[in-house]
Short mmCIF file of C-alpha atoms in Angstrom, two decimals:
data_model
loop_
_atom_site.label_atom_id
_atom_site.label_comp_id
_atom_site.label_asym_id
_atom_site.label_seq_id
_atom_site.Cartn_x
_atom_site.Cartn_y
_atom_site.Cartn_z
CA UNK A 1 0.00 0.19 -0.24
CA UNK A 2 0.95 3.59 -0.87
CA UNK A 3 1.25 4.72 3.00
CA UNK A 4 3.51 1.96 4.11
CA UNK A 5 6.40 2.81 1.31
CA UNK A 6 5.66 6.19 0.87
CA UNK A 7 4.37 6.35 -2.39
CA UNK A 8 2.30 8.67 -4.08
CA UNK A 9 1.91 8.22 -8.07
CA UNK A 10 -0.29 5.29 -9.51
CA UNK A 11 0.68 4.56 -12.79
CA UNK A 12 -1.83 2.99 -14.78
CA UNK A 13 -0.83 1.32 -17.64
CA UNK A 14 -1.58 -1.67 -20.32
CA UNK A 15 0.81 -4.24 -20.60
CA UNK A 16 2.01 -3.74 -24.43
CA UNK A 17 2.97 0.15 -23.15
CA UNK A 18 5.23 -1.38 -19.82
CA UNK A 19 8.15 -0.30 -21.36
CA UNK A 20 7.49 3.27 -21.43
CA UNK A 21 5.50 2.98 -17.79
CA UNK A 22 9.23 1.76 -16.68
CA UNK A 23 10.89 4.86 -18.74
CA UNK A 24 8.42 7.33 -16.57
CA UNK A 25 8.61 5.46 -13.56
CA UNK A 26 12.30 5.73 -13.29
CA UNK A 27 12.34 9.40 -14.46
CA UNK A 28 9.78 10.43 -11.76
CA UNK A 29 11.47 8.36 -8.87
CA UNK A 30 15.12 9.89 -10.38
CA UNK A 31 12.89 13.32 -9.35
CA UNK A 32 12.33 12.52 -6.06
CA UNK A 33 8.49 11.31 -6.84
CA UNK A 34 7.66 8.01 -5.48
CA UNK A 35 5.86 6.07 -7.93
CA UNK A 36 3.16 3.08 -7.27
CA UNK A 37 3.60 0.28 -10.24
CA UNK A 38 2.20 -3.54 -10.98
CA UNK A 39 4.00 -5.42 -10.55
CA UNK A 40 7.47 -4.30 -8.97
CA UNK A 41 5.40 -3.25 -6.07
CA UNK A 42 2.60 -6.26 -5.49
CA UNK A 43 3.82 -7.72 -2.45
CA UNK A 44 4.70 -11.37 -2.83
CA UNK A 45 1.89 -13.62 -2.15
CA UNK A 46 -0.94 -11.04 -1.95
CA UNK A 47 -3.85 -10.77 -3.86
CA UNK A 48 -3.35 -8.71 -7.69
CA UNK A 49 -6.65 -6.83 -7.11
CA UNK A 50 -6.43 -6.22 -3.61
CA UNK A 51 -3.00 -4.96 -4.23
CA UNK A 52 -3.93 -2.48 -6.81
CA UNK A 53 -7.40 -1.33 -4.96
CA UNK A 54 -5.38 -0.59 -2.05
CA UNK A 55 -2.64 1.52 -3.95
CA UNK A 56 -5.39 3.52 -5.71
CA UNK A 57 -7.12 4.43 -2.61
CA UNK A 58 -3.88 5.12 -1.04
CA UNK A 59 -2.24 7.10 -3.72
CA UNK A 60 -2.64 11.02 -4.30
CA UNK A 61 -2.20 10.88 -8.33
CA UNK A 62 -3.38 8.31 -10.67
CA UNK A 63 -0.80 8.57 -13.72
CA UNK A 64 -2.92 7.12 -16.98
CA UNK A 65 -0.36 6.49 -19.46
CA UNK A 66 -3.25 6.33 -22.53
CA UNK A 67 -2.97 4.28 -25.98
CA UNK A 68 -4.88 2.32 -28.46
CA UNK A 69 -3.98 -0.70 -25.90
CA UNK A 70 -5.12 0.92 -22.49
CA UNK A 71 -8.43 2.05 -23.95
CA UNK A 72 -9.24 -1.29 -24.81
CA UNK A 73 -8.28 -2.64 -21.29
CA UNK A 74 -11.21 -3.14 -18.89
CA UNK A 75 -8.67 -2.68 -16.04
CA UNK A 76 -7.47 0.56 -17.26
CA UNK A 77 -11.36 1.58 -16.98
CA UNK A 78 -11.54 0.13 -13.62
CA UNK A 79 -8.74 1.71 -12.16
CA UNK A 80 -9.63 5.42 -13.10
CA UNK A 81 -13.14 4.62 -11.85
CA UNK A 82 -11.62 3.30 -8.73
CA UNK A 83 -9.19 6.87 -8.58
CA UNK A 84 -12.41 9.09 -9.52
CA UNK A 85 -13.99 7.22 -6.29
CA UNK A 86 -10.77 7.88 -4.06
CA UNK A 87 -10.85 11.48 -5.26
CA UNK A 88 -7.18 11.43 -6.59
CA UNK A 89 -5.93 13.45 -9.32
CA UNK A 90 -5.56 11.95 -12.72
CA UNK A 91 -3.16 12.88 -15.00
CA UNK A 92 -3.25 11.22 -18.62
CA UNK A 93 -0.10 11.12 -20.51
CA UNK A 94 -1.12 10.01 -24.49
CA UNK A 95 1.40 8.05 -25.89
CA UNK A 96 -0.69 8.13 -29.27
CA UNK A 97 -2.89 10.38 -30.78
CA UNK A 98 -6.52 9.17 -29.91
CA UNK A 99 -9.44 10.33 -27.97
CA UNK A 100 -10.87 8.29 -25.12
CA UNK A 101 -14.10 6.98 -25.70
CA UNK A 102 -16.91 5.51 -23.89
CA UNK A 103 -16.90 5.43 -19.99
CA UNK A 104 -13.55 6.52 -20.29
CA UNK A 105 -14.52 9.93 -21.92
CA UNK A 106 -16.58 10.92 -19.81
CA UNK A 107 -14.64 10.04 -16.69
CA UNK A 108 -11.56 11.82 -18.43
CA UNK A 109 -13.64 14.80 -19.77
CA UNK A 110 -12.29 17.80 -17.70
CA UNK A 111 -8.63 16.73 -17.36
CA UNK A 112 -6.13 18.36 -18.58
CA UNK A 113 -3.58 16.18 -20.33
CA UNK A 114 -0.07 15.88 -21.66
CA UNK A 115 0.52 14.81 -24.91
CA UNK A 116 3.59 12.63 -25.41
CA UNK A 117 3.88 11.48 -28.90
CA UNK A 118 5.62 11.19 -31.37
CA UNK A 119 8.39 10.75 -28.64
CA UNK A 120 8.15 10.44 -25.04
CA UNK A 121 11.57 11.56 -23.97
CA UNK A 122 10.73 15.13 -24.13
CA UNK A 123 8.00 15.53 -22.06
CA UNK A 124 9.43 13.85 -19.38
CA UNK A 125 10.24 16.91 -17.36
CA UNK A 126 6.74 18.66 -18.39
CA UNK A 127 5.25 15.46 -16.52
CA UNK A 128 7.72 15.66 -13.39
CA UNK A 129 6.45 19.17 -12.76
CA UNK A 130 2.76 18.76 -13.33
CA UNK A 131 2.73 16.14 -11.07
CA UNK A 132 4.93 17.81 -8.52
CA UNK A 133 1.80 20.69 -8.85
CA UNK A 134 -1.02 18.93 -8.42
CA UNK A 135 0.36 16.80 -5.40
CA UNK A 136 0.04 18.11 -1.88
CA UNK A 137 2.90 19.92 -0.74
CA UNK A 138 3.45 17.37 2.50
CA UNK A 139 3.28 14.56 0.15
CA UNK A 140 6.02 15.51 -2.58
CA UNK A 141 7.99 16.20 0.41
CA UNK A 142 8.14 13.08 2.04
CA UNK A 143 9.49 11.05 -0.92
CA UNK A 144 12.96 10.80 -1.83
CA UNK A 145 14.93 13.81 -1.65
CA UNK A 146 15.40 15.30 -5.33
CA UNK A 147 18.87 15.93 -5.94
CA UNK A 148 19.91 19.90 -7.22
CA UNK A 149 22.14 20.64 -9.88
CA UNK A 150 24.75 20.73 -8.43
CA UNK A 151 24.55 17.11 -7.60
CA UNK A 152 23.90 16.14 -11.15
CA UNK A 153 26.68 17.79 -12.27
CA UNK A 154 28.93 15.98 -9.14
CA UNK A 155 27.57 13.05 -10.78
CA UNK A 156 28.44 13.79 -14.01
CA UNK A 157 31.69 14.74 -13.42
CA UNK A 158 32.58 11.56 -11.30
CA UNK A 159 30.87 9.34 -13.98
CA UNK A 160 33.24 10.89 -16.79
CA UNK A 161 36.46 10.45 -14.60
CA UNK A 162 35.57 6.93 -14.11
CA UNK A 163 35.21 6.65 -17.62
CA UNK A 164 38.16 8.60 -18.59
CA UNK A 165 40.28 6.66 -15.95
CA UNK A 166 39.33 3.37 -17.86
CA UNK A 167 40.05 4.64 -21.36
CA UNK A 168 43.21 5.70 -20.04
CA UNK A 169 44.02 2.33 -18.31
CA UNK A 170 42.64 0.56 -21.62
CA UNK A 171 45.45 2.78 -23.82
CA UNK A 172 48.47 1.51 -21.51
CA UNK A 173 47.14 -2.31 -22.01
CA UNK A 174 47.14 -1.73 -25.94
CA UNK A 175 50.50 0.30 -26.03
CA UNK A 176 51.78 -2.22 -23.97
CA UNK A 177 50.85 -5.35 -26.05
CA UNK A 178 50.87 -3.58 -29.51
CA UNK A 179 52.98 -0.70 -29.06
CA UNK A 180 55.49 -1.51 -26.58
CA UNK A 181 58.46 0.83 -28.13
CA UNK A 182 56.27 3.70 -28.44
CA UNK A 183 55.53 6.28 -25.77
CA UNK A 184 52.44 6.79 -24.08
CA UNK A 185 51.71 10.37 -24.99
CA UNK A 186 52.63 9.04 -28.64
CA UNK A 187 49.51 6.76 -28.40
CA UNK A 188 46.59 9.00 -29.33
CA UNK A 189 48.21 9.40 -32.80
CA UNK A 190 49.53 5.56 -33.29
CA UNK A 191 46.33 4.59 -32.96
CA UNK A 192 44.41 6.25 -35.10
CA UNK A 193 46.34 4.23 -37.58
CA UNK A 194 45.01 0.87 -36.03
CA UNK A 195 41.19 0.81 -36.76
CA UNK A 196 40.40 -2.17 -34.88
CA UNK A 197 42.29 -1.07 -31.60
CA UNK A 198 40.55 2.64 -31.88
CA UNK A 199 37.38 0.57 -32.14
CA UNK A 200 38.56 -1.35 -29.12
CA UNK A 201 39.44 1.63 -27.32
CA UNK A 202 35.79 3.62 -28.01
CA UNK A 203 34.24 0.66 -26.78
CA UNK A 204 33.63 1.44 -22.75
CA UNK A 205 32.98 5.54 -23.88
CA UNK A 206 30.02 4.30 -26.50
CA UNK A 207 29.20 1.51 -23.74
CA UNK A 208 28.69 4.11 -21.30
CA UNK A 209 27.08 6.90 -23.15
CA UNK A 210 24.42 3.75 -24.54
CA UNK A 211 23.48 2.94 -20.71
CA UNK A 212 22.76 6.74 -19.98
CA UNK A 213 20.76 6.87 -22.77
CA UNK A 214 18.86 3.49 -22.02
CA UNK A 215 18.57 5.06 -18.63
CA UNK A 216 16.89 8.75 -20.08
CA UNK A 217 15.90 7.52 -23.30
CA UNK A 218 16.63 11.38 -23.87
CA UNK A 219 19.01 12.76 -26.27
CA UNK A 220 19.90 15.78 -24.46
CA UNK A 221 21.05 13.77 -21.24
CA UNK A 222 23.12 11.62 -23.08
CA UNK A 223 26.40 13.57 -22.12
CA UNK A 224 25.93 13.95 -18.19
CA UNK A 225 26.77 10.10 -17.96
CA UNK A 226 24.78 10.33 -14.40
CA UNK A 227 23.33 7.23 -14.82
CA UNK A 228 26.68 5.63 -13.79
CA UNK A 229 25.95 6.85 -10.21
CA UNK A 230 22.05 6.10 -10.26
CA UNK A 231 21.42 10.05 -10.40
CA UNK A 232 18.50 9.56 -12.75
CA UNK A 233 17.90 6.33 -13.50
CA UNK A 234 16.67 4.60 -10.06
CA UNK A 235 18.06 1.85 -7.99
CA UNK A 236 20.78 0.17 -9.86
CA UNK A 237 23.71 2.38 -8.58
CA UNK A 238 25.73 -0.12 -6.80
CA UNK A 239 25.41 -2.93 -9.51
CA UNK A 240 26.98 0.09 -12.26
CA UNK A 241 29.47 1.20 -9.51
CA UNK A 242 30.34 -2.08 -8.86
CA UNK A 243 30.62 -3.32 -12.84
CA UNK A 244 33.06 -0.12 -13.10
CA UNK A 245 34.71 -1.06 -10.19
CA UNK A 246 35.43 -4.93 -11.70
CA UNK A 247 36.32 -3.10 -15.07
CA UNK A 248 38.85 -1.10 -13.35
CA UNK A 249 40.77 -3.80 -11.68
CA UNK A 250 40.44 -5.93 -14.76
CA UNK A 251 42.48 -3.52 -16.59
CA UNK A 252 45.16 -3.05 -13.91
CA UNK A 253 45.58 -6.76 -13.80
CA UNK A 254 46.10 -6.98 -17.62
CA UNK A 255 48.01 -4.47 -17.62
CA UNK A 256 50.29 -5.78 -14.45
CA UNK A 257 50.31 -9.33 -17.06
CA UNK A 258 51.30 -8.14 -20.09
CA UNK A 259 54.94 -10.11 -21.16
CA UNK A 260 57.89 -7.44 -20.30
CA UNK A 261 59.20 -6.39 -22.99
CA UNK A 262 62.49 -7.35 -22.52
CA UNK A 263 63.24 -10.22 -20.05
CA UNK A 264 66.72 -11.57 -18.91
CA UNK A 265 67.12 -14.81 -17.88
CA UNK A 266 69.65 -17.36 -17.13
CA UNK A 267 70.20 -20.08 -19.91
CA UNK A 268 70.18 -23.80 -19.07
CA UNK A 269 73.65 -24.52 -20.23
CA UNK A 270 76.17 -23.27 -22.07
CA UNK A 271 75.29 -21.00 -25.56
CA UNK A 272 75.82 -22.16 -28.71
CA UNK A 273 74.30 -20.15 -31.19
CA UNK A 274 73.42 -22.47 -34.19
CA UNK A 275 72.09 -21.51 -37.56
CA UNK A 276 70.01 -19.18 -36.74
CA UNK A 277 72.67 -17.13 -34.71
CA UNK A 278 75.09 -15.19 -36.14
CA UNK A 279 78.30 -15.01 -33.59
CA UNK A 280 79.14 -11.36 -32.83
CA UNK A 281 82.13 -11.96 -30.38
CA UNK A 282 84.67 -14.75 -29.95
CA UNK A 283 85.92 -15.92 -26.41
CA UNK A 284 89.67 -15.80 -26.57
CA UNK A 285 90.89 -15.36 -22.72
CA UNK A 286 94.20 -14.89 -21.67
CA UNK A 287 96.36 -17.79 -21.03
CA UNK A 288 97.55 -16.72 -17.61
CA UNK A 289 94.18 -16.76 -16.21
CA UNK A 290 92.21 -19.78 -15.53
CA UNK A 291 88.29 -19.19 -15.63
CA UNK A 292 86.53 -19.49 -12.09
CA UNK A 293 83.14 -20.10 -13.13
CA UNK A 294 80.61 -18.83 -16.13
CA UNK A 295 77.29 -18.18 -16.48
CA UNK A 296 75.04 -18.38 -19.63
CA UNK A 297 72.23 -16.06 -20.16
CA UNK A 298 69.89 -15.42 -22.86
CA UNK A 299 67.63 -12.08 -23.59
CA UNK A 300 64.13 -12.51 -24.66
CA UNK A 301 62.86 -9.14 -26.34
CA UNK A 302 59.30 -8.78 -27.64
CA UNK A 303 58.48 -5.66 -29.78
CA UNK A 304 54.22 -5.55 -30.52
CA UNK A 305 53.26 -6.04 -33.99
CA UNK A 306 52.06 -2.43 -34.20
CA UNK A 307 55.15 -0.66 -33.34
CA UNK A 308 56.13 1.59 -36.15
CA UNK A 309 59.24 0.76 -38.42
CA UNK A 310 62.75 2.07 -37.47
CA UNK A 311 66.08 1.02 -35.74
CA UNK A 312 65.93 -0.18 -32.40
CA UNK A 313 69.01 -0.68 -29.96
CA UNK A 314 69.00 -4.04 -27.75
CA UNK A 315 71.20 -3.45 -24.83
CA UNK A 316 72.53 -5.90 -22.29
CA UNK A 317 75.04 -4.61 -19.54
CA UNK A 318 76.87 -5.71 -16.57
CA UNK A 319 75.93 -3.56 -13.42
CA UNK A 320 78.45 -2.48 -12.21
CA UNK A 321 81.01 -3.79 -14.48
CA UNK A 322 83.15 -5.75 -12.49
CA UNK A 323 86.87 -4.79 -14.27
CA UNK A 324 88.69 -5.61 -11.02
CA UNK A 325 87.22 -8.75 -10.47
CA UNK A 326 87.92 -10.10 -13.89
CA UNK A 327 83.95 -10.57 -14.75
CA UNK A 328 83.23 -9.66 -18.27
CA UNK A 329 81.41 -10.68 -21.10
CA UNK A 330 82.69 -13.65 -23.97
CA UNK A 331 80.76 -15.27 -26.40
CA UNK A 332 77.97 -13.23 -27.99
CA UNK A 333 75.49 -14.33 -30.23
CA UNK A 334 72.37 -12.65 -32.50
CA UNK A 335 69.35 -13.60 -34.14
CA UNK A 336 70.26 -13.50 -37.49
CA UNK A 337 66.34 -12.28 -38.38
CA UNK A 338 66.87 -8.91 -36.93
CA UNK A 339 68.70 -7.08 -40.13
CA UNK A 340 71.67 -6.12 -37.30
CA UNK A 341 73.51 -3.39 -38.49
CA UNK A 342 75.97 -2.43 -35.60
CA UNK A 343 77.06 -4.22 -32.50
CA UNK A 344 79.22 -2.62 -29.73
CA UNK A 345 81.91 -3.51 -28.87
CA UNK A 346 82.47 -5.36 -31.59
CA UNK A 347 86.34 -6.57 -31.32
CA UNK A 348 87.85 -8.97 -28.99
CA UNK A 349 90.31 -6.69 -27.71
CA UNK A 350 87.30 -4.36 -26.42
CA UNK A 351 86.05 -6.14 -23.42
CA UNK A 352 87.12 -3.87 -21.23
CA UNK A 353 83.09 -2.38 -21.77
CA UNK A 354 80.57 -3.84 -19.68
CA UNK A 355 78.06 -4.02 -21.95
CA UNK A 356 76.93 -5.18 -25.52
CA UNK A 357 74.61 -3.47 -28.14
CA UNK A 358 72.89 -4.58 -31.12
CA UNK A 359 71.39 -1.87 -33.23
CA UNK A 360 68.66 -3.33 -35.96
CA UNK A 361 65.37 -3.39 -37.34
CA UNK A 362 63.50 -5.48 -34.81
CA UNK A 363 60.23 -7.01 -36.12
CA UNK A 364 59.39 -9.53 -33.72
CA UNK A 365 55.61 -10.13 -32.04
CA UNK A 366 56.38 -13.02 -29.60
CA UNK A 367 58.60 -13.68 -27.20
CA UNK A 368 61.87 -14.61 -28.92
CA UNK A 369 65.46 -15.37 -27.52
CA UNK A 370 67.01 -11.99 -29.29
CA UNK A 371 70.53 -12.21 -27.25
CA UNK A 372 72.89 -14.79 -25.80
CA UNK A 373 75.98 -14.35 -24.48
CA UNK A 374 78.08 -16.03 -21.96
CA UNK A 375 79.80 -13.49 -19.15
CA UNK A 376 82.90 -15.44 -17.05
CA UNK A 377 85.20 -14.73 -13.92
CA UNK A 378 88.43 -15.04 -14.69
CA UNK A 379 90.49 -14.17 -11.34
CA UNK A 380 91.28 -15.31 -7.84
CA UNK A 381 88.91 -13.09 -6.34
CA UNK A 382 85.18 -13.22 -5.82
CA UNK A 383 83.32 -10.70 -7.91
CA UNK A 384 81.07 -8.48 -5.97
CA UNK A 385 78.02 -9.76 -5.24
CA UNK A 386 76.01 -6.33 -6.51
CA UNK A 387 77.02 -7.00 -9.85
CA UNK A 388 73.37 -7.90 -11.86
CA UNK A 389 73.22 -8.43 -15.43
CA UNK A 390 69.98 -6.30 -17.06
CA UNK A 391 69.04 -5.75 -20.46
CA UNK A 392 67.08 -3.14 -21.99
CA UNK A 393 65.42 -2.04 -25.45
CA UNK A 394 65.27 1.39 -27.14
CA UNK A 395 63.31 3.17 -29.62
CA UNK A 396 63.82 6.78 -29.93
CA UNK A 397 63.17 8.52 -26.24
CA UNK A 398 61.30 4.99 -24.81
CA UNK A 399 63.56 2.60 -22.98
CA UNK A 400 62.32 -0.69 -21.52
CA UNK A 401 64.05 -2.26 -19.18
CA UNK A 402 64.16 -5.95 -17.50
CA UNK A 403 62.09 -5.57 -14.65
CA UNK A 404 63.64 -8.46 -12.70
CA UNK A 405 67.91 -8.02 -13.52
CA UNK A 406 69.56 -11.22 -12.80
CA UNK A 407 71.71 -11.03 -9.96
CA UNK A 408 75.76 -12.33 -9.76
CA UNK A 409 77.68 -13.72 -8.05
CA UNK A 410 78.49 -16.50 -10.84
CA UNK A 411 78.64 -20.01 -10.16
#
């Protein structure tokens, strides 16, 4: 019953007009006007006819959605009769350009109507204002609190922040997967060259605008996105906010789980390049030193398929380089598919450098063993425990570094 749940407007509609009735109800309730509508407000196990009769007798306004289906419904006629008997205010909302006939014509003869055709949405504000005008002041005040314009603006700003934040996370994930050697700030230009990925990036915004339109059915309000916080769409706020939080969390997890651009790892055994690798450097240790230990490394490089063509630099380095401890690069092998144009240092007498750099036009999509090398310790002293092997890839100003460099001492 209306008094128990503080409802003041009974919505009378034919079953065929239920989508329009739900749209009207959501808009009125978002504006602080509590509505009673079957079957939503019929208590479980209650007699349908009794619940409707009690609701009409208790509510102050009967909102009649008038259409051809409503005109042909005996239930609508009985509800209007009950409203007249209860001295409720009747507000007809015409969904179609037709006139009532029979007893409805008599009952509605002196009632001002609102025409909502050919489109319902433009008349929703007028309908809300009219119902507020005819409701008793005390009844209108006892409904849900009407939100201020500032609250609507705040909700819209929050909703846009949620959507834009998710777009930023999605853009970063796209960058890491397909454009991993392009700076984030260059992504807007690069992604325009990939229509499929640009559409993927646009999906969250399209979905948010579609949700807004479904909530209001009003193109004039679509840009506010306030339906995300249910400011103007009834009781789905928790569902929408929960879904948004899940999307944020999913995007963050996807970013974290994206394979690294560069990974340096210990190889299982001594590096033997084979036919698919080019030996860039031999290992010719001095006869006066004994090899104390040696480790074998592979650098995996992943270059996303959408990275622009150009020169890339792959670098492996001992950090810090332990010259006094006799730790140095030995054999270095390069993947022949790179089209290598330069290797530094190249000659065997330059082992005083604690790094190797390879320049080429890399065009790899999957993780691949790009660079193989051995590191050896020649002297009697122990190498520094702080020495690590790192690797990085560079294109222009963008540098991707191995997140977990391999630590020495050598074994």
